Each structure stands twice: as C-alpha cells, then as structure tokens.
Amino acid sequence: MAKLAGSPDRCGVAILGSTGTIGRNTLDVIRHHPDRYRVVALTAFSQVEMLVAQCVEFKPEIAVVVDQESAESVERHLKSAGSETRVLLGADHLEEIAALSEVDTVMAGIVGAAGLLPTLAAVRSGKRVLVANKEPLVMMGELITEEARANNAILLPIDSEHNAIFQCLPEHFKVGQDIAQVGVRKILLTGSGGPFRGLPLEEFSTVTPEQACQHPNWVMGPKISVDSATMMNKGLEIIEACWLFSTPHTAIEVVVHPQSVIHSMVEYSDGSIIAQLGASDMRIPIAYGLAWPERLDSGASRLDLGAIAHLDFEPPDPGRFPCLRLARESIESGGTLPTILNAANEIVVDAYLNKRIRFDQIPRIIEEILGIVAYSDDVTLEKVLEADERARASTLERIEQKYSA
Ligand code: NAD
Ligand code: MG
C-alpha cells in the first residue's frame, strides 16, 4: 500500500534500470510527488552521466552499477559532487537492493532476461513490484505469480496494455487470478502495428535499425522498439498476459489499433467491452502502479477526443508478422520454449541493431532456433536459466555460421 500523502513515512522505492525509458519516466512521476515517495536505490548498466545526475537529484542511499569500468567513474563523479550515495558494483547487488527492508516498491525496469533474478528477489521479499520488464514473465510467469502469492507480494503490470487490462478488471481482482472468475471471456490486446504496418513486404529486407527504432506513437528503448517493429513485442505480451491474468493464449485476441489511444480491452460474459484510453505516455501506467489503488497526477497530457476524431481497428497480418505465430506456438507447447523464444529474440535483435543481420531474418532465425534447441517441460529456475544460456549460444552460433554479413 502506498504511504499516505504528507506522511513522514514516505514509500521507499528502488528502480532497477533507472537510466532507461521506464526508469526515467518513473523518476519523473516521483519528482512531482516528493511528499509520498523517496528513492532508496537506483541501478544502471553503464550510463555514467545520467546515473550521476539522478543520484545528485534524488539522493538515493545506494546506486548499483553493473559494469565495472562505469562503477569507478560513477564513484569518482559522485564524490566530487559531494554526494553521499554508496556505489555498489555488479549484478549480484541488484537482488540485494530489491530485497532491502527500506524498500516498499520495486520498479522492474531492466530490459531483457537480465531482470529475471532481481524481479524474483523483489517478489520473494514480498514487495510491491511494478512489472515493466516483461521478459522474466515470458520466461517463468507461472513461477513468478506463484511466488508472489506465497510471499504476499503485490504484482502490478506496467506494460501499457496489461496495465489497461488491470484497470478494466474489478478492484478486488488480484494479478495471477483467473479472469474467468470475474466474468471476463476475452482479452483484446491492442497494438499499433509498429512503424512497418503498411510497408510493402519486399522492403522488409532493407529497413535499417534507425527506421525500426522510430516508433510512430511511443518513445522506448532500442530492444523493445525493434520488438514492436517485428510485432514480437505483441507476441511477448500475449505470453505476459497469459500469466498475469491466468488465461490461455486462445482467449487473447490481438487487435491492431494504429492510434494507440485504447491501450487494451476486456470482453465480459454479457458482451460488454471495457477499455482504458489515455495519452501514449508511460507515466500513466507508472503512476497507477505507484499509487494503486489510489490515483496520482502523472504529468501526462490529456486526450483530446475531438482532435483524434476516429479510431481504427484491424486484424494483424500473419504474413507480415510471423513473430506473433512463433510466440503463440511457444506458449502452446509451454515448458522452457518461451524462454528459448525470448533468448533467441534478444540475440537476434542485438545482432540486427549491430547491423550483423537483416530485419527480415529476425523471425527466420528465431523459428530455426525453436526447432533445434531441446526444451524441457519443467519450468524450474534452474531449467529456465539453462535453456536461456543454451538458446543464446545456439543463436549466436547460427548467426555466425549462416547469417553473418
Ligand atoms: P531501456 O533500454 O531504455 O533501459 C534499460 C535499462 O536497463 C537501463 O537502465 C539499462 O542500464 C539497464 N540494463 C540494461 N542491460 C542491463 C543488464 N544486463 N543488467 C542490468 N541492467 C541493465 O529499456 P526500456 O524501454 O526502459 O524497457 C525496460 C523494460 O520495460 C523492457 O523489458 C521493456 O520491454 C519494458 N517496457 C518498456 C516500455 C517503454 O515504453 N519503454 C513499455 C512497456 C514495457
Ligand atoms: Mg506494451
């Protein structure tokens, strides 16, 4: 529960990935509510200048830097700025700060599988966990929701679609509970279709990372921007929704909605559809996660429906976006297959961003990896980490041997 406004006992927040898009938006919401929140810990991989500036402004007790060279530089800069923030080096400390007793709320804002262990640590410590980092849920959503139940952690979805779905459910709904129990028949998961929704298919082989990262409606980190362009992001979100709302993927319909005004909808058994609308600004779901079940001024602009005038909807084109099918197939098979999908995707996206492979090769390589890496039906942490490692190695090898430009 968020601490009350004006209380001397402000809510302690740790932000994993504070220098990313999610992290910076979280700090912006907190900046406007200093009476309610205090930043206890910030973490980054290597963005020295930004992390130093954040520490000087928000005065956290601890800053974790994952990259060794960057840590020394952060320490030096903070010392000369007279900051009292303690700098800890290495990924192991991410789990430690996610579990600190001074921390009530953890923002999981790291990108990719690197966020898995810290997210799990926050959940096992019974924190309020704001889940932006979707990849850990894709890898082992069942275990994370079970651990949340067992440790009285509160999971709050921050991904805009899942936050929208959560807002459309009754207040007593708990994340991880079966949505059928509250009368929901179907989830309508909206997606803009990304920057290449209307691009002729034959041009998919020539699109550059710069073009792929130009999302029409959202400003996001490079990995999720490429995922949006391939629609793998929507595929990962189908799997994420399966676990957060305990529902089969067949009850989740993807609706392409280019304006990104409706952030998702739920259809109830009586035929009613409830939607959440708002500006394309991550501060809205972040503010909801921080204050839930209360509401907070997020700083986002208001929708002008007259100016928007109309909303469009269409089904996704399966030929253009094979990643949607790959995601559905992997959750249908289950076990560690979604982990393999996610790991292969992280490696191919990185290779694409570094111009080692073409855009149209992204789904092709992932499909090949899904066919060759052995998977297990057991979803234990050990099996998931093992599958993640094997899939990464196989994907790197495949790119090297068959695809490298
Ligand atoms: P980003 O690339 O902008 O930021 C990533 C953050 O993680 C940075 O602070 C970086 O320092 C840190 N990081 C990267 N690699 C790390 C590692 N190996 N170890 C520790 N820290 C590491 O990414 P983002 O756009 O903010 O996305 C973060 C997560 O939130 C992703 O999982 C993404 O899918 C999800 N998400 C983002 C948005 C959005 O609008 N940006 C929306 C929905 C969900
Ligand atoms: Mg999303």
Tab-separated table of C-alpha atoms and ligand atoms in Angstrom:
chain	number	residue	atom	x	y	z
A	1	MET	CA	0.000	0.000	0.000
A	2	ALA	CA	1.406	3.433	-0.936
A	3	LYS	CA	2.132	5.639	2.061
A	4	LEU	CA	-0.323	8.475	2.550
A	5	ALA	CA	0.356	11.951	1.209
A	6	GLY	CA	2.109	14.129	3.773
A	7	SER	CA	3.130	11.117	5.864
A	8	PRO	CA	6.676	11.350	7.281
A	9	ASP	CA	6.850	7.681	6.417
A	10	ARG	CA	7.230	8.027	2.682
A	11	CYS	CA	7.126	4.990	0.399
A	12	GLY	CA	10.674	3.744	-0.323
A	13	VAL	CA	11.285	2.992	-3.988
A	14	ALA	CA	14.065	1.060	-5.746
A	15	ILE	CA	14.297	1.499	-9.503
A	16	LEU	CA	16.003	-1.299	-11.405
A	17	GLY	CA	17.143	0.214	-14.707
A	18	SER	CA	16.746	3.864	-13.667
A	19	THR	CA	18.568	5.218	-16.740
A	20	GLY	CA	16.210	3.559	-19.240
A	21	THR	CA	12.957	4.918	-20.642
A	22	ILE	CA	10.892	3.272	-17.917
A	23	GLY	CA	13.328	4.318	-15.188
A	24	ARG	CA	13.390	7.958	-16.278
A	25	ASN	CA	9.591	8.116	-16.542
A	26	THR	CA	9.324	6.625	-13.040
A	27	LEU	CA	11.670	9.258	-11.643
A	28	ASP	CA	9.660	11.960	-13.363
A	29	VAL	CA	6.455	10.846	-11.611
A	30	ILE	CA	8.320	10.661	-8.272
A	31	ARG	CA	9.844	14.121	-8.874
A	32	HIS	CA	6.336	15.570	-8.701
A	33	HIS	CA	5.373	13.710	-5.514
A	34	PRO	CA	8.269	14.133	-3.070
A	35	ASP	CA	5.819	14.013	-0.145
A	36	ARG	CA	4.834	10.423	-0.993
A	37	TYR	CA	7.942	8.721	-2.357
A	38	ARG	CA	11.624	8.588	-1.534
A	39	VAL	CA	14.185	6.940	-3.790
A	40	VAL	CA	16.200	4.357	-1.853
A	41	ALA	CA	18.162	2.782	-4.710
A	42	LEU	CA	18.898	3.325	-8.397
A	43	THR	CA	20.602	0.924	-10.792
A	44	ALA	CA	22.117	1.109	-14.262
A	45	PHE	CA	24.263	-0.935	-16.546
A	46	SER	CA	26.718	1.742	-17.681
A	47	GLN	CA	25.154	5.148	-18.324
A	48	VAL	CA	27.509	7.082	-16.032
A	49	GLU	CA	26.468	10.708	-16.596
A	50	MET	CA	22.769	10.042	-16.335
A	51	LEU	CA	23.096	7.902	-13.222
A	52	VAL	CA	25.272	10.527	-11.530
A	53	ALA	CA	22.736	13.262	-12.332
A	54	GLN	CA	19.916	11.070	-10.962
A	55	CYS	CA	21.850	10.401	-7.739
A	56	VAL	CA	22.582	14.099	-7.241
A	57	GLU	CA	18.893	14.982	-7.714
A	58	PHE	CA	17.173	12.093	-5.876
A	59	LYS	CA	19.837	11.295	-3.238
A	60	PRO	CA	19.347	7.525	-3.049
A	61	GLU	CA	21.205	5.631	-0.338
A	62	ILE	CA	22.567	3.172	-2.895
A	63	ALA	CA	23.422	3.116	-6.595
A	64	VAL	CA	24.216	-0.190	-8.247
A	65	VAL	CA	26.347	-0.150	-11.391
A	66	VAL	CA	26.637	-3.427	-13.248
A	67	ASP	CA	29.608	-2.583	-15.463
A	68	GLN	CA	32.940	-2.421	-13.580
A	69	GLU	CA	34.580	0.421	-15.530
A	70	SER	CA	31.480	2.563	-15.246
A	71	ALA	CA	31.268	1.979	-11.479
A	72	GLU	CA	34.657	3.576	-10.850
A	73	SER	CA	33.660	6.591	-12.875
A	74	VAL	CA	30.288	6.945	-11.097
A	75	GLU	CA	32.042	6.816	-7.720
A	76	ARG	CA	34.537	9.495	-8.720
A	77	HIS	CA	31.882	11.857	-10.081
A	78	LEU	CA	29.619	11.402	-7.063
A	79	LYS	CA	32.476	12.090	-4.662
A	80	SER	CA	33.352	15.328	-6.397
A	81	ALA	CA	29.660	16.346	-6.316
A	82	GLY	CA	29.627	15.796	-2.523
A	83	SER	CA	27.047	13.009	-2.829
A	84	GLU	CA	26.598	10.505	-0.004
A	85	THR	CA	25.176	7.765	-2.247
A	86	ARG	CA	27.008	4.471	-1.787
A	87	VAL	CA	28.035	2.799	-5.068
A	88	LEU	CA	27.859	-0.989	-5.326
A	89	LEU	CA	29.395	-2.863	-8.219
A	90	GLY	CA	27.986	-5.883	-10.016
A	91	ALA	CA	24.749	-7.617	-10.960
A	92	ASP	CA	24.559	-9.549	-7.654
A	93	HIS	CA	23.723	-6.340	-5.806
A	94	LEU	CA	20.563	-5.927	-7.903
A	95	GLU	CA	18.967	-8.795	-5.992
A	96	GLU	CA	20.200	-7.382	-2.694
A	97	ILE	CA	18.648	-3.955	-3.164
A	98	ALA	CA	15.381	-5.435	-4.483
A	99	ALA	CA	15.079	-7.122	-1.076
A	100	LEU	CA	16.147	-4.206	1.215
A	101	SER	CA	13.830	-3.609	4.161
A	102	GLU	CA	13.719	0.182	3.454
A	103	VAL	CA	12.267	-0.606	0.004
A	104	ASP	CA	8.476	-0.923	-0.249
A	105	THR	CA	8.152	-0.698	-4.035
A	106	VAL	CA	10.447	-2.048	-6.731
A	107	MET	CA	10.208	-0.818	-10.307
A	108	ALA	CA	11.379	-3.694	-12.532
A	109	GLY	CA	12.641	-1.579	-15.441
A	110	ILE	CA	15.680	-3.528	-16.658
A	111	VAL	CA	15.455	-4.736	-20.253
A	112	GLY	CA	15.518	-8.459	-21.071
A	113	ALA	CA	16.315	-11.619	-19.142
A	114	ALA	CA	18.899	-9.660	-17.080
A	115	GLY	CA	15.928	-8.547	-14.956
A	116	LEU	CA	14.840	-12.079	-14.008
A	117	LEU	CA	16.775	-12.648	-10.775
A	118	PRO	CA	16.235	-9.143	-9.327
A	119	THR	CA	12.499	-9.333	-10.141
A	120	LEU	CA	12.320	-12.706	-8.440
A	121	ALA	CA	14.189	-11.318	-5.407
A	122	ALA	CA	11.679	-8.462	-5.112
A	123	VAL	CA	8.762	-10.886	-5.370
A	124	ARG	CA	10.253	-13.272	-2.798
A	125	SER	CA	10.736	-10.349	-0.404
A	126	GLY	CA	7.018	-9.536	-0.602
A	127	LYS	CA	7.417	-6.108	-2.232
A	128	ARG	CA	5.002	-4.151	-4.363
A	129	VAL	CA	6.563	-4.981	-7.734
A	130	LEU	CA	5.840	-2.762	-10.727
A	131	VAL	CA	6.471	-5.087	-13.645
A	132	ALA	CA	7.563	-3.245	-16.778
A	133	ASN	CA	10.297	-5.777	-17.586
A	134	LYS	CA	8.163	-8.334	-19.467
A	135	GLU	CA	10.871	-10.873	-20.385
A	136	PRO	CA	11.019	-12.559	-16.914
A	137	LEU	CA	7.249	-13.122	-17.102
A	138	VAL	CA	7.641	-14.656	-20.552
A	139	MET	CA	10.341	-16.979	-19.204
A	140	MET	CA	8.651	-18.084	-15.992
A	141	GLY	CA	5.427	-16.211	-15.397
A	142	GLU	CA	3.816	-19.126	-13.596
A	143	LEU	CA	6.596	-19.302	-11.015
A	144	ILE	CA	6.684	-15.534	-10.520
A	145	THR	CA	2.920	-15.316	-9.908
A	146	GLU	CA	3.080	-18.340	-7.571
A	147	GLU	CA	5.966	-16.812	-5.611
A	148	ALA	CA	4.040	-13.547	-5.387
A	149	ARG	CA	1.059	-15.356	-3.869
A	150	ALA	CA	3.250	-17.312	-1.446
A	151	ASN	CA	5.148	-14.203	-0.272
A	152	ASN	CA	2.295	-11.665	-0.294
A	153	ALA	CA	3.992	-9.598	-2.969
A	154	ILE	CA	1.759	-7.269	-4.992
A	155	LEU	CA	2.385	-7.546	-8.728
A	156	LEU	CA	1.220	-4.529	-10.709
A	157	PRO	CA	1.524	-4.609	-14.512
A	158	ILE	CA	3.162	-1.527	-16.040
A	159	ASP	CA	3.290	-2.596	-19.700
A	160	SER	CA	0.607	-0.222	-21.011
A	161	GLU	CA	-1.658	-2.995	-22.371
A	162	HIS	CA	-1.538	-5.088	-19.206
A	163	ASN	CA	-1.973	-2.027	-17.047
A	164	ALA	CA	-5.033	-1.154	-19.158
A	165	ILE	CA	-6.447	-4.682	-18.755
A	166	PHE	CA	-5.836	-4.487	-14.997
A	167	GLN	CA	-7.671	-1.140	-14.871
A	168	CYS	CA	-10.650	-2.743	-16.687
A	169	LEU	CA	-10.991	-5.504	-14.064
A	170	PRO	CA	-12.885	-5.284	-10.753
A	171	GLU	CA	-10.895	-3.712	-7.901
A	172	HIS	CA	-10.798	-6.984	-5.955
A	173	PHE	CA	-9.057	-8.794	-8.843
A	174	LYS	CA	-5.555	-9.971	-7.883
A	175	VAL	CA	-2.857	-10.311	-10.545
A	176	GLY	CA	-2.333	-14.009	-11.268
A	177	GLN	CA	-6.007	-14.832	-10.606
A	178	ASP	CA	-8.088	-16.381	-13.438
A	179	ILE	CA	-10.000	-13.592	-15.227
A	180	ALA	CA	-12.835	-16.036	-15.995
A	181	GLN	CA	-13.617	-15.917	-12.239
A	182	VAL	CA	-14.533	-12.237	-12.593
A	183	GLY	CA	-16.627	-12.842	-15.717
A	184	VAL	CA	-14.098	-11.971	-18.433
A	185	ARG	CA	-14.342	-14.068	-21.600
A	186	LYS	CA	-11.661	-12.500	-23.729
A	187	ILE	CA	-8.789	-10.017	-23.717
A	188	LEU	CA	-8.488	-7.639	-26.662
A	189	LEU	CA	-4.782	-6.798	-26.717
A	190	THR	CA	-4.215	-3.707	-28.819
A	191	GLY	CA	-1.026	-2.893	-30.723
A	192	SER	CA	-0.141	-0.079	-33.092
A	193	GLY	CA	1.367	-2.421	-35.701
A	194	GLY	CA	4.682	-0.551	-35.370
A	195	PRO	CA	6.458	1.564	-37.991
A	196	PHE	CA	6.167	-1.028	-40.815
A	197	ARG	CA	2.445	-1.789	-40.667
A	198	GLY	CA	1.901	-0.519	-44.194
A	199	LEU	CA	5.352	-1.169	-45.681
A	200	PRO	CA	5.418	-3.484	-48.751
A	201	LEU	CA	6.701	-6.892	-47.644
A	202	GLU	CA	9.542	-6.889	-50.200
A	203	GLU	CA	11.037	-3.829	-48.454
A	204	PHE	CA	11.347	-5.650	-45.099
A	205	SER	CA	14.842	-6.839	-46.065
A	206	THR	CA	16.223	-3.313	-46.336
A	207	VAL	CA	14.834	-1.479	-43.285
A	208	THR	CA	17.553	-0.031	-41.048
A	209	PRO	CA	17.724	-0.162	-37.225
A	210	GLU	CA	17.253	3.622	-37.226
A	211	GLN	CA	13.930	3.207	-39.084
A	212	ALA	CA	12.890	0.299	-36.854
A	213	CYS	CA	13.513	2.407	-33.734
A	214	GLN	CA	11.252	5.240	-34.972
A	215	HIS	CA	8.035	4.079	-33.335
A	216	PRO	CA	5.007	6.082	-34.530
A	217	ASN	CA	3.461	6.588	-31.050
A	218	TRP	CA	5.883	5.678	-28.243
A	219	VAL	CA	9.426	6.627	-27.205
A	220	MET	CA	11.108	3.445	-25.957
A	221	GLY	CA	14.477	1.706	-25.587
A	222	PRO	CA	16.053	0.152	-28.723
A	223	LYS	CA	15.245	-3.513	-27.941
A	224	ILE	CA	11.508	-3.029	-27.372
A	225	SER	CA	11.371	-0.658	-30.379
A	226	VAL	CA	12.676	-3.413	-32.682
A	227	ASP	CA	10.293	-5.879	-30.980
A	228	SER	CA	7.433	-3.508	-31.809
A	229	ALA	CA	8.520	-3.334	-35.451
A	230	THR	CA	8.539	-7.164	-35.773
A	231	MET	CA	5.462	-7.416	-33.500
A	232	MET	CA	7.434	-9.856	-31.326
A	233	ASN	CA	6.597	-7.325	-28.625
A	234	LYS	CA	2.921	-8.215	-29.036
A	235	GLY	CA	3.855	-11.906	-29.039
A	236	LEU	CA	5.742	-11.495	-25.750
A	237	GLU	CA	2.768	-9.535	-24.424
A	238	ILE	CA	0.384	-12.410	-25.250
A	239	ILE	CA	2.541	-14.691	-23.061
A	240	GLU	CA	2.827	-11.995	-20.375
A	241	ALA	CA	-0.989	-11.686	-20.309
A	242	CYS	CA	-1.433	-15.482	-20.071
A	243	TRP	CA	0.365	-15.444	-16.692
A	244	LEU	CA	-0.797	-12.114	-15.262
A	245	PHE	CA	-4.445	-12.934	-15.964
A	246	SER	CA	-4.245	-16.728	-15.811
A	247	THR	CA	-5.812	-17.307	-19.199
A	248	PRO	CA	-4.986	-19.418	-22.289
A	249	HIS	CA	-3.489	-17.591	-25.290
A	250	THR	CA	-6.569	-18.558	-27.289
A	251	ALA	CA	-8.610	-16.142	-25.124
A	252	ILE	CA	-6.315	-13.258	-26.141
A	253	GLU	CA	-7.041	-11.551	-29.457
A	254	VAL	CA	-4.550	-9.092	-30.915
A	255	VAL	CA	-6.215	-6.020	-32.412
A	256	VAL	CA	-4.142	-3.636	-34.498
A	257	HIS	CA	-5.114	-0.111	-33.494
A	258	PRO	CA	-2.714	2.365	-35.145
A	259	GLN	CA	-3.565	5.398	-32.974
A	260	SER	CA	-2.578	3.762	-29.614
A	261	VAL	CA	-5.408	5.592	-27.829
A	262	ILE	CA	-7.088	2.471	-26.462
A	263	HIS	CA	-4.409	0.593	-24.531
A	264	SER	CA	-6.387	-2.692	-24.399
A	265	MET	CA	-9.863	-4.013	-23.602
A	266	VAL	CA	-11.626	-6.880	-21.869
A	267	GLU	CA	-14.833	-8.528	-23.023
A	268	TYR	CA	-17.165	-9.717	-20.247
A	269	SER	CA	-19.544	-12.673	-20.486
A	270	ASP	CA	-22.564	-10.377	-21.018
A	271	GLY	CA	-20.982	-8.899	-24.169
A	272	SER	CA	-19.798	-5.650	-22.555
A	273	ILE	CA	-16.359	-4.491	-23.626
A	274	ILE	CA	-14.446	-2.238	-21.206
A	275	ALA	CA	-11.470	-0.264	-22.496
A	276	GLN	CA	-8.844	2.030	-20.983
A	277	LEU	CA	-7.883	5.113	-23.007
A	278	GLY	CA	-5.148	7.676	-22.487
A	279	ALA	CA	-2.196	9.506	-23.998
A	280	SER	CA	0.715	7.311	-25.178
A	281	ASP	CA	2.744	8.200	-22.103
A	282	MET	CA	4.215	5.549	-19.797
A	283	ARG	CA	3.874	7.905	-16.830
A	284	ILE	CA	0.148	6.991	-16.739
A	285	PRO	CA	0.621	3.248	-16.027
A	286	ILE	CA	3.643	4.035	-13.823
A	287	ALA	CA	1.643	6.498	-11.684
A	288	TYR	CA	-1.152	3.936	-11.388
A	289	GLY	CA	1.329	1.280	-10.254
A	290	LEU	CA	2.931	3.597	-7.706
A	291	ALA	CA	-0.327	4.818	-6.171
A	292	TRP	CA	-2.723	1.867	-6.687
A	293	PRO	CA	-5.498	1.660	-5.611
A	294	GLU	CA	-5.324	5.456	-5.430
A	295	ARG	CA	-4.713	7.813	-8.359
A	296	LEU	CA	-1.887	10.293	-8.797
A	297	ASP	CA	-1.232	13.180	-11.174
A	298	SER	CA	1.086	11.513	-13.722
A	299	GLY	CA	2.072	14.704	-15.550
A	300	ALA	CA	0.804	13.233	-18.840
A	301	SER	CA	-1.159	15.334	-21.319
A	302	ARG	CA	-4.924	14.775	-21.639
A	303	LEU	CA	-6.598	13.159	-24.638
A	304	ASP	CA	-8.457	15.483	-26.979
A	305	LEU	CA	-11.050	13.123	-28.490
A	306	GLY	CA	-12.325	15.801	-30.881
A	307	ALA	CA	-8.834	16.174	-32.357
A	308	ILE	CA	-8.379	12.393	-32.586
A	309	ALA	CA	-11.773	12.191	-34.362
A	310	HIS	CA	-11.703	8.473	-35.160
A	311	LEU	CA	-10.182	5.204	-34.000
A	312	ASP	CA	-9.205	2.401	-36.396
A	313	PHE	CA	-9.017	-1.348	-35.785
A	314	GLU	CA	-7.830	-4.218	-37.980
A	315	PRO	CA	-6.586	-7.790	-37.515
A	316	PRO	CA	-2.790	-8.320	-37.635
A	317	ASP	CA	-1.350	-9.588	-40.929
A	318	PRO	CA	0.203	-13.021	-40.155
A	319	GLY	CA	2.393	-12.992	-43.286
A	320	ARG	CA	3.949	-9.686	-42.335
A	321	PHE	CA	4.378	-10.516	-38.634
A	322	PRO	CA	5.339	-14.222	-38.188
A	323	CYS	CA	6.640	-13.466	-34.654
A	324	LEU	CA	3.039	-13.475	-33.395
A	325	ARG	CA	2.634	-17.090	-34.544
A	326	LEU	CA	6.008	-18.085	-33.065
A	327	ALA	CA	5.024	-16.644	-29.669
A	328	ARG	CA	1.656	-18.433	-29.710
A	329	GLU	CA	3.294	-21.739	-30.693
A	330	SER	CA	5.852	-21.460	-27.899
A	331	ILE	CA	3.314	-20.771	-25.136
A	332	GLU	CA	1.057	-23.504	-26.545
A	333	SER	CA	3.922	-26.018	-26.196
A	334	GLY	CA	4.900	-24.488	-22.852
A	335	GLY	CA	7.808	-25.629	-20.677
A	336	THR	CA	11.006	-23.755	-21.428
A	337	LEU	CA	10.056	-23.000	-25.051
A	338	PRO	CA	9.022	-19.376	-24.281
A	339	THR	CA	12.459	-18.937	-22.632
A	340	ILE	CA	14.120	-20.190	-25.825
A	341	LEU	CA	11.953	-17.839	-27.918
A	342	ASN	CA	12.902	-14.916	-25.688
A	343	ALA	CA	16.627	-15.701	-25.609
A	344	ALA	CA	16.813	-16.183	-29.396
A	345	ASN	CA	14.930	-12.931	-29.853
A	346	GLU	CA	17.281	-10.972	-27.558
A	347	ILE	CA	20.307	-12.239	-29.507
A	348	VAL	CA	18.871	-11.599	-32.987
A	349	VAL	CA	17.632	-8.131	-32.043
A	350	ASP	CA	21.098	-7.257	-30.753
A	351	ALA	CA	22.645	-8.631	-33.982
A	352	TYR	CA	20.178	-6.576	-36.035
A	353	LEU	CA	20.879	-3.391	-34.038
A	354	ASN	CA	24.592	-4.002	-34.681
A	355	LYS	CA	23.866	-4.489	-38.398
A	356	ARG	CA	25.018	-8.116	-38.484
A	357	ILE	CA	21.725	-9.466	-39.859
A	358	ARG	CA	18.751	-8.101	-41.866
A	359	PHE	CA	15.350	-7.221	-40.422
A	360	ASP	CA	13.535	-9.990	-42.346
A	361	GLN	CA	15.982	-12.562	-40.938
A	362	ILE	CA	14.825	-11.913	-37.339
A	363	PRO	CA	11.767	-14.244	-37.367
A	364	ARG	CA	13.521	-16.753	-39.626
A	365	ILE	CA	16.421	-17.297	-37.199
A	366	ILE	CA	14.102	-17.465	-34.157
A	367	GLU	CA	11.984	-20.130	-35.873
A	368	GLU	CA	15.108	-22.170	-36.666
A	369	ILE	CA	16.294	-21.953	-33.048
A	370	LEU	CA	12.876	-23.029	-31.732
A	371	GLY	CA	13.248	-26.115	-33.926
A	372	ILE	CA	16.759	-27.087	-32.820
A	373	VAL	CA	17.241	-26.237	-29.124
A	374	ALA	CA	15.954	-29.029	-26.857
A	375	TYR	CA	13.336	-27.869	-24.370
A	376	SER	CA	12.114	-29.185	-21.059
A	377	ASP	CA	8.563	-29.432	-19.729
A	378	ASP	CA	9.805	-28.461	-16.242
A	379	VAL	CA	9.807	-24.762	-15.525
A	380	THR	CA	12.144	-24.522	-12.539
A	381	LEU	CA	14.524	-21.579	-12.173
A	382	GLU	CA	17.428	-23.903	-12.903
A	383	LYS	CA	15.866	-25.279	-16.106
A	384	VAL	CA	14.921	-21.796	-17.287
A	385	LEU	CA	18.439	-20.402	-16.775
A	386	GLU	CA	19.891	-23.439	-18.528
A	387	ALA	CA	17.516	-23.092	-21.513
A	388	ASP	CA	18.268	-19.366	-21.701
A	389	GLU	CA	22.006	-20.000	-21.860
A	390	ARG	CA	21.742	-22.804	-24.429
A	391	ALA	CA	19.423	-20.824	-26.698
A	392	ARG	CA	21.717	-17.782	-26.596
A	393	ALA	CA	24.759	-19.886	-27.522
A	394	SER	CA	22.901	-21.657	-30.364
A	395	THR	CA	21.575	-18.389	-31.770
A	396	LEU	CA	25.000	-16.752	-31.725
A	397	GLU	CA	26.483	-19.802	-33.427
A	398	ARG	CA	23.732	-19.874	-36.058
A	399	ILE	CA	24.221	-16.204	-36.888
A	400	GLU	CA	27.983	-16.681	-37.116
A	401	GLN	CA	27.757	-19.738	-39.366
A	402	LYS	CA	24.804	-18.966	-41.586
A	403	TYR	CA	23.837	-15.309	-41.478
A	404	SER	CA	26.721	-13.014	-40.621
A	405	ALA	CA	27.099	-10.280	-43.208
B	1	NAD	P1	15.952	0.835	-21.997
B	1	NAD	O1	16.886	0.165	-22.920
B	1	NAD	O2	15.567	2.249	-22.260
B	1	NAD	O3	16.526	0.767	-20.484
B	1	NAD	C1	17.023	-0.416	-19.938
B	1	NAD	C2	17.575	-0.215	-18.532
B	1	NAD	O4	18.109	-1.467	-18.075
B	1	NAD	C3	18.736	0.790	-18.457
B	1	NAD	O5	18.689	1.465	-17.232
B	1	NAD	C4	19.986	-0.100	-18.502
B	1	NAD	O6	21.099	0.479	-17.837
B	1	NAD	C5	19.508	-1.326	-17.755
B	1	NAD	N1	20.194	-2.539	-18.209
B	1	NAD	C6	20.388	-2.956	-19.487
B	1	NAD	N2	21.053	-4.125	-19.519
B	1	NAD	C7	21.279	-4.475	-18.229
B	1	NAD	C8	21.925	-5.570	-17.609
B	1	NAD	N3	22.479	-6.566	-18.318
B	1	NAD	N4	21.970	-5.598	-16.263
B	1	NAD	C9	21.424	-4.616	-15.520
B	1	NAD	N5	20.803	-3.538	-16.047
B	1	NAD	C10	20.723	-3.464	-17.389
B	1	NAD	O7	14.662	-0.082	-21.919
B	1	NAD	P2	13.137	0.381	-21.634
B	1	NAD	O8	12.497	0.805	-22.893
B	1	NAD	O9	13.089	1.294	-20.452
B	1	NAD	O10	12.482	-1.012	-21.253
B	1	NAD	C11	12.703	-1.636	-19.998
B	1	NAD	C12	11.748	-2.829	-19.855
B	1	NAD	O11	10.416	-2.339	-19.801
B	1	NAD	C13	11.805	-3.804	-21.041
B	1	NAD	O12	11.633	-5.114	-20.571
B	1	NAD	C14	10.619	-3.394	-21.897
B	1	NAD	O13	10.072	-4.481	-22.635
B	1	NAD	C15	9.624	-2.925	-20.829
B	1	NAD	N6	8.652	-1.930	-21.317
B	1	NAD	C16	9.089	-0.727	-21.767
B	1	NAD	C17	8.178	0.200	-22.257
B	1	NAD	C18	8.622	1.565	-22.734
B	1	NAD	O14	7.767	2.384	-23.071
B	1	NAD	N7	9.903	1.864	-22.793
B	1	NAD	C19	6.823	-0.113	-22.287
B	1	NAD	C20	6.407	-1.366	-21.817
B	1	NAD	C21	7.336	-2.255	-21.327
B	2	MG	MG	3.249	-2.809	-24.317
